[in-house]
CSV table of C-alpha atoms in Angstrom, one decimal:
chain,number,residue,atom,x,y,z
A,459,MET,CA,-10.6,-102.1,-32.2
A,460,SER,CA,-8.1,-99.3,-32.7
A,461,TYR,CA,-8.9,-96.2,-34.7
A,462,CYS,CA,-6.8,-93.1,-35.7
A,463,VAL,CA,-8.9,-90.0,-35.1
A,464,LEU,CA,-7.9,-86.7,-36.6
A,465,TYR,CA,-9.2,-83.4,-35.2
A,466,PHE,CA,-9.6,-80.0,-37.0
A,467,ALA,CA,-10.7,-76.5,-36.0
A,468,SER,CA,-12.7,-76.2,-32.8
A,469,LEU,CA,-12.7,-79.9,-32.2
A,470,ARG,CA,-8.9,-79.8,-32.3
A,471,ASP,CA,-8.7,-77.0,-29.8
A,472,ARG,CA,-11.2,-78.8,-27.5
A,473,ALA,CA,-9.4,-82.2,-27.7
A,474,GLY,CA,-6.0,-80.5,-27.3
A,475,THR,CA,-4.4,-82.6,-30.0
A,476,ASP,CA,-4.6,-82.9,-33.7
A,477,ALA,CA,-4.7,-86.8,-33.7
A,478,GLU,CA,-5.0,-89.7,-31.3
A,479,GLN,CA,-5.1,-93.4,-31.4
A,480,VAL,CA,-8.4,-94.6,-29.8
A,481,ASP,CA,-9.1,-98.1,-28.6
A,482,SER,CA,-12.9,-98.5,-28.7
A,483,THR,CA,-15.7,-101.0,-28.9
A,484,ALA,CA,-17.6,-98.6,-31.1
A,485,VAL,CA,-18.5,-100.3,-34.4
A,486,ASP,CA,-19.4,-97.1,-36.4
A,487,ALA,CA,-18.6,-93.4,-36.4
A,488,ARG,CA,-21.8,-92.6,-34.5
A,489,GLY,CA,-20.7,-94.7,-31.6
A,490,LEU,CA,-17.2,-93.5,-31.7
A,491,TYR,CA,-18.2,-89.8,-31.7
A,492,ALA,CA,-20.5,-90.3,-28.8
A,493,GLU,CA,-17.6,-91.8,-26.9
A,494,LEU,CA,-15.2,-89.0,-27.8
A,495,ARG,CA,-17.7,-86.4,-27.2
A,496,ALA,CA,-18.1,-87.6,-23.6
A,497,ARG,CA,-14.4,-87.9,-23.2
A,498,HIS,CA,-13.4,-84.4,-24.5
A,499,GLY,CA,-16.6,-82.5,-23.9
A,500,PHE,CA,-17.3,-81.6,-27.5
A,501,GLY,CA,-20.2,-79.1,-27.7
A,502,MET,CA,-21.0,-79.9,-31.3
A,503,THR,CA,-23.8,-82.4,-31.9
A,504,GLU,CA,-23.6,-85.1,-34.5
A,505,ASP,CA,-26.1,-83.3,-36.8
A,506,ARG,CA,-23.6,-80.5,-37.3
A,507,LEU,CA,-20.8,-82.8,-38.4
A,508,ARG,CA,-19.9,-84.9,-41.4
A,509,VAL,CA,-17.7,-88.0,-41.2
A,510,ALA,CA,-14.7,-89.0,-43.3
A,511,ILE,CA,-13.3,-92.5,-43.2
A,512,ASN,CA,-9.8,-93.1,-44.7
A,513,GLY,CA,-9.9,-89.8,-46.5
A,514,ALA,CA,-13.4,-90.0,-48.1
A,515,PHE,CA,-16.8,-88.8,-46.9
A,516,ALA,CA,-18.8,-91.7,-45.4
A,517,PRO,CA,-22.2,-92.3,-43.8
A,518,TRP,CA,-22.3,-92.3,-40.0
A,519,GLN,CA,-23.4,-95.9,-39.9
A,520,GLN,CA,-20.6,-97.3,-42.2
A,521,PRO,CA,-19.0,-100.2,-40.2
A,522,LEU,CA,-15.5,-99.3,-39.0
A,523,ARG,CA,-12.6,-101.6,-39.4
A,524,ASP,CA,-9.5,-101.9,-37.2
A,525,GLY,CA,-7.0,-99.2,-38.1
A,526,ASP,CA,-9.4,-96.9,-39.9
A,527,GLU,CA,-8.7,-93.2,-40.0
A,528,VAL,CA,-11.8,-91.3,-38.8
A,529,VAL,CA,-12.4,-87.6,-39.0
A,530,PHE,CA,-15.3,-85.7,-37.8
A,531,ILE,CA,-15.8,-82.7,-40.1
A,532,PRO,CA,-17.3,-79.5,-38.5
A,533,PRO,CA,-19.1,-77.0,-40.8
A,534,VAL,CA,-16.4,-75.7,-43.2
A,535,SER,CA,-15.4,-72.0,-43.6
A,536,GLY,CA,-12.9,-71.8,-46.4
A,537,GLY,CA,-13.0,-69.1,-49.0
B,515,MET,CA,-6.1,-78.3,-61.0
B,516,PHE,CA,-7.0,-77.7,-57.3
B,517,ARG,CA,-4.2,-76.9,-54.9
B,518,LEU,CA,-3.7,-76.0,-51.2
B,519,GLN,CA,-0.7,-73.7,-50.7
B,520,GLU,CA,1.2,-72.4,-47.7
B,521,THR,CA,2.9,-69.6,-49.7
B,522,ARG,CA,1.6,-66.5,-51.4
B,523,ILE,CA,-0.7,-67.1,-54.4
B,524,ASP,CA,0.6,-65.6,-57.7
B,525,ALA,CA,-2.7,-64.6,-59.3
B,526,VAL,CA,-1.0,-63.0,-62.4
B,527,THR,CA,0.9,-66.2,-63.3
B,528,LEU,CA,-2.2,-68.4,-62.6
B,529,ALA,CA,-4.4,-66.2,-64.9
B,530,ARG,CA,-1.8,-66.3,-67.7
B,531,GLU,CA,-1.7,-70.1,-67.5
B,532,LEU,CA,-5.5,-70.2,-68.3
B,533,ALA,CA,-5.0,-68.7,-71.7
B,534,GLN,CA,-5.4,-70.9,-74.8
B,535,SER,CA,-6.2,-70.4,-78.4
B,536,GLY,CA,-9.8,-71.5,-78.1
B,537,ALA,CA,-10.6,-69.3,-75.1
B,538,GLY,CA,-12.5,-66.1,-75.7
B,539,ALA,CA,-13.2,-65.4,-72.1
B,540,GLY,CA,-11.3,-65.7,-68.8
B,541,VAL,CA,-13.0,-65.1,-65.5
B,542,THR,CA,-11.1,-65.1,-62.2
B,543,PHE,CA,-12.3,-64.6,-58.6
B,544,GLU,CA,-10.0,-63.5,-55.7
B,545,GLY,CA,-11.1,-63.9,-52.1
B,546,TRP,CA,-9.2,-61.5,-49.8
B,547,VAL,CA,-8.8,-61.4,-46.1
B,548,ARG,CA,-11.1,-58.6,-44.8
B,549,ASP,CA,-10.4,-56.6,-41.6
B,550,HIS,CA,-13.9,-57.1,-40.1
B,551,ASN,CA,-16.5,-59.8,-39.8
B,552,ASP,CA,-19.9,-59.8,-38.1
B,553,GLY,CA,-19.2,-56.4,-36.6
B,554,ARG,CA,-15.8,-57.3,-35.1
B,555,ARG,CA,-12.3,-56.0,-36.1
B,556,VAL,CA,-10.2,-58.9,-37.5
B,557,LEU,CA,-6.4,-58.7,-37.3
B,558,ARG,CA,-5.4,-61.9,-39.1
B,559,LEU,CA,-6.7,-65.4,-40.0
B,560,ASP,CA,-5.5,-68.9,-39.8
B,561,TYR,CA,-6.7,-71.5,-42.3
B,562,GLN,CA,-6.6,-75.2,-41.5
B,563,ALA,CA,-7.4,-78.0,-43.9
B,564,TYR,CA,-7.9,-81.7,-43.9
B,565,ALA,CA,-5.5,-81.9,-46.9
B,566,PRO,CA,-6.3,-85.2,-48.6
B,567,LEU,CA,-10.0,-84.7,-48.5
B,568,ALA,CA,-9.8,-81.0,-49.4
B,569,GLN,CA,-7.7,-82.1,-52.4
B,570,SER,CA,-10.1,-84.7,-53.7
B,571,GLU,CA,-13.2,-82.6,-52.9
B,572,GLY,CA,-11.7,-79.6,-54.7
B,573,GLU,CA,-10.9,-81.8,-57.7
B,574,ASN,CA,-14.5,-83.1,-57.7
B,575,ILE,CA,-15.8,-79.6,-57.8
B,576,LEU,CA,-13.7,-78.6,-60.7
B,577,ALA,CA,-14.6,-81.8,-62.6
B,578,GLU,CA,-18.3,-81.1,-62.0
B,579,ALA,CA,-17.9,-77.5,-63.3
B,580,ARG,CA,-16.2,-78.9,-66.5
B,581,ALA,CA,-19.1,-81.3,-67.0
B,582,ARG,CA,-21.9,-78.8,-66.2
B,583,PHE,CA,-20.6,-75.6,-68.1
B,584,ALA,CA,-19.2,-75.1,-71.6
B,585,ILE,CA,-15.7,-74.2,-70.3
B,586,LEU,CA,-12.2,-75.1,-71.3
B,587,GLU,CA,-10.4,-75.0,-67.9
B,588,ALA,CA,-11.2,-74.5,-64.3
B,589,ARG,CA,-8.6,-74.1,-61.5
B,590,CYS,CA,-8.6,-73.2,-57.9
B,591,VAL,CA,-5.8,-72.5,-55.3
B,592,HIS,CA,-6.6,-72.0,-51.6
B,593,ARG,CA,-4.2,-70.8,-48.9
B,594,VAL,CA,-3.6,-72.6,-45.6
B,595,GLY,CA,-1.7,-71.2,-42.6
B,596,THR,CA,-1.6,-67.7,-41.3
B,597,LEU,CA,-2.8,-64.8,-43.5
B,598,GLN,CA,-2.7,-61.0,-43.0
B,599,ILE,CA,-5.4,-58.5,-43.9
B,600,GLY,CA,-5.5,-58.0,-47.7
B,601,ASP,CA,-3.8,-61.3,-48.5
B,602,LEU,CA,-5.2,-63.4,-51.3
B,603,ALA,CA,-6.9,-66.4,-49.6
B,604,VAL,CA,-8.5,-68.2,-52.5
B,605,TRP,CA,-8.2,-67.9,-56.3
B,606,VAL,CA,-10.5,-69.4,-58.9
B,607,GLY,CA,-9.9,-69.1,-62.6
B,608,VAL,CA,-12.1,-70.3,-65.6
B,609,SER,CA,-11.6,-70.1,-69.3
B,610,ALA,CA,-14.2,-70.7,-71.9
B,611,ALA,CA,-15.1,-69.9,-75.5
B,612,HIS,CA,-17.8,-67.4,-74.3
B,613,ARG,CA,-18.2,-65.3,-71.2
B,614,ASP,CA,-21.6,-66.6,-69.9
B,615,ALA,CA,-20.2,-70.0,-69.2
B,616,ALA,CA,-17.0,-68.6,-67.7
B,617,PHE,CA,-18.9,-66.3,-65.3
B,618,ALA,CA,-21.3,-69.1,-64.2
B,619,ALA,CA,-18.7,-71.7,-63.7
B,620,CYS,CA,-16.4,-69.4,-61.7
B,621,ARG,CA,-19.3,-68.5,-59.4
B,622,HIS,CA,-20.2,-72.2,-59.1
B,623,VAL,CA,-16.7,-73.2,-58.1
B,624,ILE,CA,-16.2,-70.6,-55.4
B,625,ASP,CA,-19.7,-71.3,-53.9
B,626,GLU,CA,-19.1,-75.1,-53.8
B,627,VAL,CA,-15.5,-74.7,-52.4
B,628,LYS,CA,-17.0,-72.6,-49.5
B,629,ARG,CA,-19.8,-75.1,-49.0
B,630,ARG,CA,-18.0,-78.4,-49.2
B,631,VAL,CA,-14.2,-78.4,-49.0
B,632,PRO,CA,-12.8,-79.2,-45.5
B,633,ILE,CA,-11.0,-75.9,-44.8
B,634,TRP,CA,-11.6,-73.9,-41.7
B,635,LYS,CA,-11.0,-70.2,-40.9
B,636,ASN,CA,-9.9,-69.0,-37.4
B,637,GLU,CA,-10.4,-65.3,-37.0
B,638,HIS,CA,-8.2,-63.4,-34.6
B,639,TYR,CA,-9.9,-60.3,-33.3
B,640,ALA,CA,-8.7,-56.9,-32.1
B,641,ASP,CA,-10.0,-57.6,-28.6
B,642,GLY,CA,-7.7,-60.6,-28.3
B,643,GLU,CA,-10.3,-63.3,-28.7
B,644,SER,CA,-10.3,-65.8,-31.6
B,645,GLY,CA,-12.8,-68.2,-33.0
B,646,TRP,CA,-13.2,-70.9,-35.6
B,647,LEU,CA,-16.0,-70.1,-38.0
B,648,HIS,CA,-18.5,-72.9,-38.4
B,649,PRO,CA,-21.0,-71.0,-40.5
B,650,ASP,CA,-24.2,-73.0,-40.0
B,651,GLY,CA,-24.1,-71.3,-36.6
B,652,SER,CA,-21.8,-68.6,-35.4
B,653,ALA,CA,-18.2,-68.5,-34.4
B,654,VAL,CA,-17.3,-71.4,-32.1
B,655,LYS,CA,-14.8,-70.6,-29.4
B,656,ALA,CA,-12.1,-73.0,-28.4
B,657,ASN,CA,-13.7,-73.8,-25.1
């Protein structure tokens, strides 16, 4: 399946892009992050991140559908 | 009303817009860019946001504040982009019939915004380094 992954903050710097189309066999965000972590060398472990699917926070195990927008949210620092 | 903004925040106008005939109290909070953090000299900041989720999460926080506290209005504006020392980075304003609720709600809103809204701060330091702040740990460098 194909997913649109957006990157922010340190993940964006590390990936070297703000967005990419990813063809993957991963069926949920957990599997997808493991794959992208290996590809880009993200230091951040899954327990430090939240997941958003199609613009809303979602559980890691929520099944992904073809074309979903997936964002891995590092700890926030607004304010 | 929650809003992300790339231009200067006009706190005076925002505060005036809170006023209404039933309001006996108005409390505002301004978050400013500080020239130091964690013992390092800061030259400027960049804020990045995941805009659609920041918008909906910000609106959720304001709705929760209206449900939880006896207030009339709660609003928040947060800057994105590059900010200089002293710039207004975030503004929160609450109106209420009485001051207790206004103070409590204003505090609640800024605390929740800092905790939940997907906005990130990149500090540029005097020594030439920079780092995204991910505050459950320490600054995380790009590489």
